[in-house]
Amino acid sequence: MKTVLVTGGTTRLGKCIADHLRATGWRVLTTSHRPDAGADFCCDFSSLDNLPALMEAVRRKLDGCLPDALVNNAALYRPSSGQEESSDAIRTVNCEVPIQLARWLGTKPAGGVRSVVHILDAATLSAPAALKAGSYGQSKFLLGGRLSSLVRELAPRVRVNAVAPGCVLPPVGVREKAAPRLLDYPPTAADVAQAVAFLLTNEALTGVILPVDCGQALLNGGWMVI
């Protein structure tokens, strides 16, 4: 049984992804920044200094091995009350941590190629839209923009792809207007989870950004790499 680490995998979209992967035969490990969330590992991603302890804990859990796959789902939409350097924290959680965790998967040879899937945001796949979404949008845009270089850096040891959901489960307390889309219905969390599973298992794919948004990104001037 292959093992996948899903960051932010105990609530909302992350839980949907984790549940779907369990149902399709994966051994799923999860992270959360909250110690009471029921995750396998607790880690605050607002500082890169916290990653070595997480990496070591995962290795111990897996008897010295690394996961076969990684889903970078954890994200910070807005800072907690009183949090300093909020834009820096958002960029760290949403962009720098996913890149460092992906690089970590390439540090030890495996029997096969490992797989990484970033969770982006279809609403921030174009620069103008990302700017309107503030630090959150810019961080997601930057993560997507750095995909190509990360793919080249980690090949052939690790495949790196991304899913860009449309408006599926907005953060608590955040109201989003219904985004224009080509189809008459919205995407669901199940649609996103299925796309993640597809990218994790299709060994011919790397460098793919797959919008799961019913055509939202195309109407918003975003890119699509498939």
PDB file of C-alpha atoms in Angstrom:
ATOM      1  CA  MET A   1       0.000   0.000   0.000  1.00  0.00           C
ATOM      2  CA  LYS A   2       1.383   3.394  -0.982  1.00  0.00           C
ATOM      3  CA  THR A   3       1.487   6.237   1.514  1.00  0.00           C
ATOM      4  CA  VAL A   4       0.442   9.846   0.863  1.00  0.00           C
ATOM      5  CA  LEU A   5       0.864  12.843   3.169  1.00  0.00           C
ATOM      6  CA  VAL A   6      -2.009  15.328   2.891  1.00  0.00           C
ATOM      7  CA  THR A   7      -1.294  18.672   4.526  1.00  0.00           C
ATOM      8  CA  GLY A   8      -4.329  20.271   6.106  1.00  0.00           C
ATOM      9  CA  GLY A   9      -6.011  16.919   5.668  1.00  0.00           C
ATOM     10  CA  THR A  10      -8.469  16.907   8.564  1.00  0.00           C
ATOM     11  CA  THR A  11     -10.976  19.589   7.552  1.00  0.00           C
ATOM     12  CA  ARG A  12     -12.877  20.891   4.549  1.00  0.00           C
ATOM     13  CA  LEU A  13     -11.335  20.198   1.128  1.00  0.00           C
ATOM     14  CA  GLY A  14      -8.285  18.508   2.646  1.00  0.00           C
ATOM     15  CA  LYS A  15     -10.500  16.006   4.464  1.00  0.00           C
ATOM     16  CA  CYS A  16     -12.451  15.299   1.269  1.00  0.00           C
ATOM     17  CA  ILE A  17      -9.191  14.591  -0.534  1.00  0.00           C
ATOM     18  CA  ALA A  18      -7.863  12.420   2.304  1.00  0.00           C
ATOM     19  CA  ASP A  19     -11.114  10.445   2.546  1.00  0.00           C
ATOM     20  CA  HIS A  20     -11.201   9.832  -1.201  1.00  0.00           C
ATOM     21  CA  LEU A  21      -7.600   8.636  -1.271  1.00  0.00           C
ATOM     22  CA  ARG A  22      -8.250   6.249   1.643  1.00  0.00           C
ATOM     23  CA  ALA A  23     -11.252   4.856  -0.222  1.00  0.00           C
ATOM     24  CA  THR A  24      -9.109   4.223  -3.286  1.00  0.00           C
ATOM     25  CA  GLY A  25      -6.429   2.261  -1.450  1.00  0.00           C
ATOM     26  CA  TRP A  26      -3.918   4.796  -0.152  1.00  0.00           C
ATOM     27  CA  ARG A  27      -2.486   4.870   3.347  1.00  0.00           C
ATOM     28  CA  VAL A  28      -3.167   8.501   4.243  1.00  0.00           C
ATOM     29  CA  LEU A  29      -1.244  10.579   6.782  1.00  0.00           C
ATOM     30  CA  THR A  30      -2.423  14.100   7.600  1.00  0.00           C
ATOM     31  CA  THR A  31      -1.104  17.318   9.092  1.00  0.00           C
ATOM     32  CA  SER A  32      -2.834  20.172  10.868  1.00  0.00           C
ATOM     33  CA  HIS A  33      -1.681  23.317  12.639  1.00  0.00           C
ATOM     34  CA  ARG A  34      -4.134  22.524  15.443  1.00  0.00           C
ATOM     35  CA  PRO A  35      -3.144  19.919  18.043  1.00  0.00           C
ATOM     36  CA  ASP A  36      -6.797  18.960  18.605  1.00  0.00           C
ATOM     37  CA  ALA A  37      -7.617  18.304  14.934  1.00  0.00           C
ATOM     38  CA  GLY A  38      -6.960  14.562  15.024  1.00  0.00           C
ATOM     39  CA  ALA A  39      -4.139  14.751  12.461  1.00  0.00           C
ATOM     40  CA  ASP A  40      -1.186  12.376  12.452  1.00  0.00           C
ATOM     41  CA  PHE A  41       1.189  15.331  12.739  1.00  0.00           C
ATOM     42  CA  CYS A  42       0.814  18.844  14.125  1.00  0.00           C
ATOM     43  CA  CYS A  43       2.889  21.525  12.434  1.00  0.00           C
ATOM     44  CA  ASP A  44       2.609  25.296  12.105  1.00  0.00           C
ATOM     45  CA  PHE A  45       3.523  26.063   8.499  1.00  0.00           C
ATOM     46  CA  SER A  46       3.863  29.811   9.068  1.00  0.00           C
ATOM     47  CA  SER A  47       7.586  29.241   9.706  1.00  0.00           C
ATOM     48  CA  LEU A  48       9.920  27.085   7.627  1.00  0.00           C
ATOM     49  CA  ASP A  49      11.847  26.400  10.834  1.00  0.00           C
ATOM     50  CA  ASN A  50       9.083  23.977  11.846  1.00  0.00           C
ATOM     51  CA  LEU A  51       9.520  21.700   8.843  1.00  0.00           C
ATOM     52  CA  PRO A  52      12.568  19.650   9.979  1.00  0.00           C
ATOM     53  CA  ALA A  53      10.669  18.355  13.022  1.00  0.00           C
ATOM     54  CA  LEU A  54       7.725  17.368  10.821  1.00  0.00           C
ATOM     55  CA  MET A  55       9.990  15.629   8.324  1.00  0.00           C
ATOM     56  CA  GLU A  56      11.680  13.671  11.083  1.00  0.00           C
ATOM     57  CA  ALA A  57       8.346  12.696  12.638  1.00  0.00           C
ATOM     58  CA  VAL A  58       7.088  11.404   9.287  1.00  0.00           C
ATOM     59  CA  ARG A  59      10.277   9.391   8.775  1.00  0.00           C
ATOM     60  CA  ARG A  60       9.890   7.808  12.205  1.00  0.00           C
ATOM     61  CA  LYS A  61       6.263   6.960  11.466  1.00  0.00           C
ATOM     62  CA  LEU A  62       7.335   5.272   8.225  1.00  0.00           C
ATOM     63  CA  ASP A  63      10.344   3.418   9.668  1.00  0.00           C
ATOM     64  CA  GLY A  64      12.867   5.741   8.077  1.00  0.00           C
ATOM     65  CA  CYS A  65      11.128   6.010   4.709  1.00  0.00           C
ATOM     66  CA  LEU A  66       9.482   8.944   2.973  1.00  0.00           C
ATOM     67  CA  PRO A  67       5.893   9.015   1.732  1.00  0.00           C
ATOM     68  CA  ASP A  68       5.268   7.860  -1.820  1.00  0.00           C
ATOM     69  CA  ALA A  69       3.207  10.979  -2.473  1.00  0.00           C
ATOM     70  CA  LEU A  70       2.350  14.407  -1.129  1.00  0.00           C
ATOM     71  CA  VAL A  71      -0.725  16.623  -1.472  1.00  0.00           C
ATOM     72  CA  ASN A  72       0.075  20.236  -0.585  1.00  0.00           C
ATOM     73  CA  ASN A  73      -3.400  21.326   0.484  1.00  0.00           C
ATOM     74  CA  ALA A  74      -2.779  23.405   3.639  1.00  0.00           C
ATOM     75  CA  ALA A  75      -3.336  27.099   2.981  1.00  0.00           C
ATOM     76  CA  LEU A  76      -3.665  30.387   4.815  1.00  0.00           C
ATOM     77  CA  TYR A  77      -6.335  32.689   3.401  1.00  0.00           C
ATOM     78  CA  ARG A  78      -5.940  35.470   5.894  1.00  0.00           C
ATOM     79  CA  PRO A  79      -3.843  35.912   9.047  1.00  0.00           C
ATOM     80  CA  SER A  80      -5.005  35.092  12.528  1.00  0.00           C
ATOM     81  CA  SER A  81      -5.909  38.000  14.784  1.00  0.00           C
ATOM     82  CA  GLY A  82      -2.762  39.828  15.867  1.00  0.00           C
ATOM     83  CA  GLN A  83      -0.473  37.836  13.572  1.00  0.00           C
ATOM     84  CA  GLU A  84       2.576  39.854  12.534  1.00  0.00           C
ATOM     85  CA  GLU A  85       3.960  40.006   9.009  1.00  0.00           C
ATOM     86  CA  SER A  86       0.738  38.537   7.665  1.00  0.00           C
ATOM     87  CA  SER A  87       1.722  38.655   4.000  1.00  0.00           C
ATOM     88  CA  ASP A  88       4.965  36.840   4.797  1.00  0.00           C
ATOM     89  CA  ALA A  89       3.071  34.155   6.726  1.00  0.00           C
ATOM     90  CA  ILE A  90       0.603  33.674   3.861  1.00  0.00           C
ATOM     91  CA  ARG A  91       3.402  33.351   1.324  1.00  0.00           C
ATOM     92  CA  THR A  92       5.260  30.891   3.557  1.00  0.00           C
ATOM     93  CA  VAL A  93       2.244  28.633   4.134  1.00  0.00           C
ATOM     94  CA  ASN A  94       0.854  28.792   0.592  1.00  0.00           C
ATOM     95  CA  CYS A  95       4.043  28.789  -1.480  1.00  0.00           C
ATOM     96  CA  GLU A  96       7.334  28.199   0.325  1.00  0.00           C
ATOM     97  CA  VAL A  97       6.250  25.235   2.458  1.00  0.00           C
ATOM     98  CA  PRO A  98       4.786  23.277  -0.504  1.00  0.00           C
ATOM     99  CA  ILE A  99       8.011  23.767  -2.443  1.00  0.00           C
ATOM    100  CA  GLN A 100      10.199  22.670   0.465  1.00  0.00           C
ATOM    101  CA  LEU A 101       8.060  19.600   1.133  1.00  0.00           C
ATOM    102  CA  ALA A 102       8.204  18.654  -2.555  1.00  0.00           C
ATOM    103  CA  ARG A 103      11.994  18.970  -2.511  1.00  0.00           C
ATOM    104  CA  TRP A 104      12.090  16.790   0.591  1.00  0.00           C
ATOM    105  CA  LEU A 105      10.437  13.964  -1.332  1.00  0.00           C
ATOM    106  CA  GLY A 106      13.331  14.041  -3.780  1.00  0.00           C
ATOM    107  CA  THR A 107      16.060  13.652  -1.165  1.00  0.00           C
ATOM    108  CA  LYS A 108      15.976   9.870  -0.846  1.00  0.00           C
ATOM    109  CA  PRO A 109      15.844   7.336  -3.690  1.00  0.00           C
ATOM    110  CA  ALA A 110      12.634   5.357  -3.945  1.00  0.00           C
ATOM    111  CA  GLY A 111      11.648   2.165  -5.696  1.00  0.00           C
ATOM    112  CA  GLY A 112       9.586   4.282  -8.076  1.00  0.00           C
ATOM    113  CA  VAL A 113       8.867   7.890  -8.888  1.00  0.00           C
ATOM    114  CA  ARG A 114       7.225   9.861  -6.097  1.00  0.00           C
ATOM    115  CA  SER A 115       4.324  12.218  -6.803  1.00  0.00           C
ATOM    116  CA  VAL A 116       3.365  15.693  -5.580  1.00  0.00           C
ATOM    117  CA  VAL A 117       0.112  17.564  -6.176  1.00  0.00           C
ATOM    118  CA  HIS A 118      -0.223  21.227  -5.192  1.00  0.00           C
ATOM    119  CA  ILE A 119      -3.690  22.672  -4.553  1.00  0.00           C
ATOM    120  CA  LEU A 120      -3.867  26.070  -6.273  1.00  0.00           C
ATOM    121  CA  ASP A 121      -6.931  28.262  -6.905  1.00  0.00           C
ATOM    122  CA  ALA A 122      -8.603  28.718 -10.267  1.00  0.00           C
ATOM    123  CA  ALA A 123      -9.486  32.292  -9.329  1.00  0.00           C
ATOM    124  CA  THR A 124      -5.797  33.237  -9.146  1.00  0.00           C
ATOM    125  CA  LEU A 125      -4.401  31.654 -12.306  1.00  0.00           C
ATOM    126  CA  SER A 126      -3.986  35.028 -13.998  1.00  0.00           C
ATOM    127  CA  ALA A 127      -1.813  37.848 -12.665  1.00  0.00           C
ATOM    128  CA  PRO A 128      -4.610  40.487 -12.599  1.00  0.00           C
ATOM    129  CA  ALA A 129      -6.940  38.152 -10.710  1.00  0.00           C
ATOM    130  CA  ALA A 130      -4.157  37.200  -8.295  1.00  0.00           C
ATOM    131  CA  LEU A 131      -3.474  40.851  -7.497  1.00  0.00           C
ATOM    132  CA  LYS A 132      -7.155  41.418  -6.713  1.00  0.00           C
ATOM    133  CA  ALA A 133      -7.029  38.506  -4.258  1.00  0.00           C
ATOM    134  CA  GLY A 134      -4.239  40.135  -2.245  1.00  0.00           C
ATOM    135  CA  SER A 135      -1.491  38.178  -0.494  1.00  0.00           C
ATOM    136  CA  TYR A 136      -3.442  34.924  -0.780  1.00  0.00           C
ATOM    137  CA  GLY A 137      -3.905  35.231  -4.540  1.00  0.00           C
ATOM    138  CA  GLN A 138      -0.332  36.314  -5.124  1.00  0.00           C
ATOM    139  CA  SER A 139       0.998  33.362  -3.111  1.00  0.00           C
ATOM    140  CA  LYS A 140      -1.074  30.857  -5.079  1.00  0.00           C
ATOM    141  CA  PHE A 141      -0.116  32.505  -8.375  1.00  0.00           C
ATOM    142  CA  LEU A 142       3.545  32.320  -7.395  1.00  0.00           C
ATOM    143  CA  LEU A 143       3.297  28.626  -6.484  1.00  0.00           C
ATOM    144  CA  GLY A 144       1.743  27.861  -9.856  1.00  0.00           C
ATOM    145  CA  GLY A 145       4.303  30.004 -11.649  1.00  0.00           C
ATOM    146  CA  ARG A 146       7.164  28.099 -10.039  1.00  0.00           C
ATOM    147  CA  LEU A 147       5.773  24.708 -11.021  1.00  0.00           C
ATOM    148  CA  SER A 148       7.792  24.392 -14.215  1.00  0.00           C
ATOM    149  CA  SER A 149      11.140  25.049 -12.548  1.00  0.00           C
ATOM    150  CA  LEU A 150      10.297  22.679  -9.685  1.00  0.00           C
ATOM    151  CA  VAL A 151       9.333  19.945 -12.150  1.00  0.00           C
ATOM    152  CA  ARG A 152      12.717  20.238 -13.860  1.00  0.00           C
ATOM    153  CA  GLU A 153      14.580  20.377 -10.562  1.00  0.00           C
ATOM    154  CA  LEU A 154      12.999  17.206  -9.160  1.00  0.00           C
ATOM    155  CA  ALA A 155      12.815  15.074 -12.311  1.00  0.00           C
ATOM    156  CA  PRO A 156      13.170  12.153 -12.679  1.00  0.00           C
ATOM    157  CA  ARG A 157      12.768  11.332  -8.965  1.00  0.00           C
ATOM    158  CA  VAL A 158       9.501  13.219  -8.383  1.00  0.00           C
ATOM    159  CA  ARG A 159       6.536  14.173 -10.541  1.00  0.00           C
ATOM    160  CA  VAL A 160       4.926  17.516  -9.657  1.00  0.00           C
ATOM    161  CA  ASN A 161       1.439  18.553 -10.777  1.00  0.00           C
ATOM    162  CA  ALA A 162      -1.316  20.836  -9.504  1.00  0.00           C
ATOM    163  CA  VAL A 163      -5.087  21.056  -9.233  1.00  0.00           C
ATOM    164  CA  ALA A 164      -6.714  24.492  -9.332  1.00  0.00           C
ATOM    165  CA  PRO A 165     -10.227  24.255  -7.856  1.00  0.00           C
ATOM    166  CA  GLY A 166     -12.964  26.733  -8.554  1.00  0.00           C
ATOM    167  CA  CYS A 167     -15.164  27.980  -5.715  1.00  0.00           C
ATOM    168  CA  VAL A 168     -15.797  24.718  -3.870  1.00  0.00           C
ATOM    169  CA  LEU A 169     -15.530  25.374  -0.130  1.00  0.00           C
ATOM    170  CA  PRO A 170     -14.683  29.022   0.633  1.00  0.00           C
ATOM    171  CA  PRO A 171     -12.985  29.707   3.979  1.00  0.00           C
ATOM    172  CA  VAL A 172     -15.235  30.115   7.001  1.00  0.00           C
ATOM    173  CA  GLY A 173     -16.479  33.697   7.228  1.00  0.00           C
ATOM    174  CA  VAL A 174     -15.572  34.476   3.605  1.00  0.00           C
ATOM    175  CA  ARG A 175     -18.317  35.059   1.060  1.00  0.00           C
ATOM    176  CA  GLU A 176     -17.395  34.701  -2.574  1.00  0.00           C
ATOM    177  CA  LYS A 177     -19.544  35.853  -5.453  1.00  0.00           C
ATOM    178  CA  ALA A 178     -20.447  33.117  -7.906  1.00  0.00           C
ATOM    179  CA  ALA A 179     -17.624  33.300 -10.450  1.00  0.00           C
ATOM    180  CA  PRO A 180     -18.523  33.276 -14.152  1.00  0.00           C
ATOM    181  CA  ARG A 181     -17.926  29.838 -15.666  1.00  0.00           C
ATOM    182  CA  LEU A 182     -18.572  28.067 -18.930  1.00  0.00           C
ATOM    183  CA  LEU A 183     -20.713  25.322 -17.431  1.00  0.00           C
ATOM    184  CA  ASP A 184     -24.039  25.860 -15.690  1.00  0.00           C
ATOM    185  CA  TYR A 185     -23.042  24.091 -12.472  1.00  0.00           C
ATOM    186  CA  PRO A 186     -20.225  24.509  -9.939  1.00  0.00           C
ATOM    187  CA  PRO A 187     -17.419  22.051  -9.226  1.00  0.00           C
ATOM    188  CA  THR A 188     -17.609  19.943  -6.076  1.00  0.00           C
ATOM    189  CA  ALA A 189     -15.087  18.796  -3.502  1.00  0.00           C
ATOM    190  CA  ALA A 190     -15.497  15.280  -4.886  1.00  0.00           C
ATOM    191  CA  ASP A 191     -14.476  16.561  -8.340  1.00  0.00           C
ATOM    192  CA  VAL A 192     -11.305  18.029  -6.843  1.00  0.00           C
ATOM    193  CA  ALA A 193     -10.481  14.854  -4.911  1.00  0.00           C
ATOM    194  CA  GLN A 194     -10.888  12.738  -8.038  1.00  0.00           C
ATOM    195  CA  ALA A 195      -8.561  15.059  -9.963  1.00  0.00           C
ATOM    196  CA  VAL A 196      -5.934  14.814  -7.217  1.00  0.00           C
ATOM    197  CA  ALA A 197      -6.113  11.007  -7.284  1.00  0.00           C
ATOM    198  CA  PHE A 198      -5.775  11.027 -11.075  1.00  0.00           C
ATOM    199  CA  LEU A 199      -2.636  13.162 -11.005  1.00  0.00           C
ATOM    200  CA  LEU A 200      -1.118  11.096  -8.194  1.00  0.00           C
ATOM    201  CA  THR A 201      -1.513   7.834 -10.073  1.00  0.00           C
ATOM    202  CA  ASN A 202      -0.956   8.701 -13.746  1.00  0.00           C
ATOM    203  CA  GLU A 203       2.797   8.162 -14.050  1.00  0.00           C
ATOM    204  CA  ALA A 204       3.058   9.926 -17.422  1.00  0.00           C
ATOM    205  CA  LEU A 205       2.036  13.319 -16.050  1.00  0.00           C
ATOM    206  CA  THR A 206       4.315  16.009 -14.663  1.00  0.00           C
ATOM    207  CA  GLY A 207       4.126  19.790 -14.937  1.00  0.00           C
ATOM    208  CA  VAL A 208       0.321  19.749 -15.316  1.00  0.00           C
ATOM    209  CA  ILE A 209      -2.001  22.389 -13.873  1.00  0.00           C
ATOM    210  CA  LEU A 210      -5.537  21.027 -14.007  1.00  0.00           C
ATOM    211  CA  PRO A 211      -8.315  23.560 -13.322  1.00  0.00           C
ATOM    212  CA  VAL A 212     -11.322  21.848 -11.747  1.00  0.00           C
ATOM    213  CA  ASP A 213     -13.559  24.870 -12.150  1.00  0.00           C
ATOM    214  CA  CYS A 214     -16.189  24.276 -14.861  1.00  0.00           C
ATOM    215  CA  GLY A 215     -14.386  26.741 -17.142  1.00  0.00           C
ATOM    216  CA  GLN A 216     -13.927  29.590 -14.655  1.00  0.00           C
ATOM    217  CA  ALA A 217     -10.204  30.108 -15.298  1.00  0.00           C
ATOM    218  CA  LEU A 218     -10.659  30.390 -19.058  1.00  0.00           C
ATOM    219  CA  LEU A 219     -13.189  33.195 -18.634  1.00  0.00           C
ATOM    220  CA  ASN A 220     -10.905  34.880 -16.094  1.00  0.00           C
ATOM    221  CA  GLY A 221      -7.869  35.065 -18.365  1.00  0.00           C
ATOM    222  CA  GLY A 222      -6.055  32.268 -16.544  1.00  0.00           C
ATOM    223  CA  TRP A 223      -3.838  29.611 -18.027  1.00  0.00           C
ATOM    224  CA  MET A 224      -4.496  25.909 -18.390  1.00  0.00           C
ATOM    225  CA  VAL A 225      -1.681  23.398 -18.756  1.00  0.00           C
ATOM    226  CA  ILE A 226      -2.928  19.919 -19.618  1.00  0.00           C
TER     227      ILE A 226
END
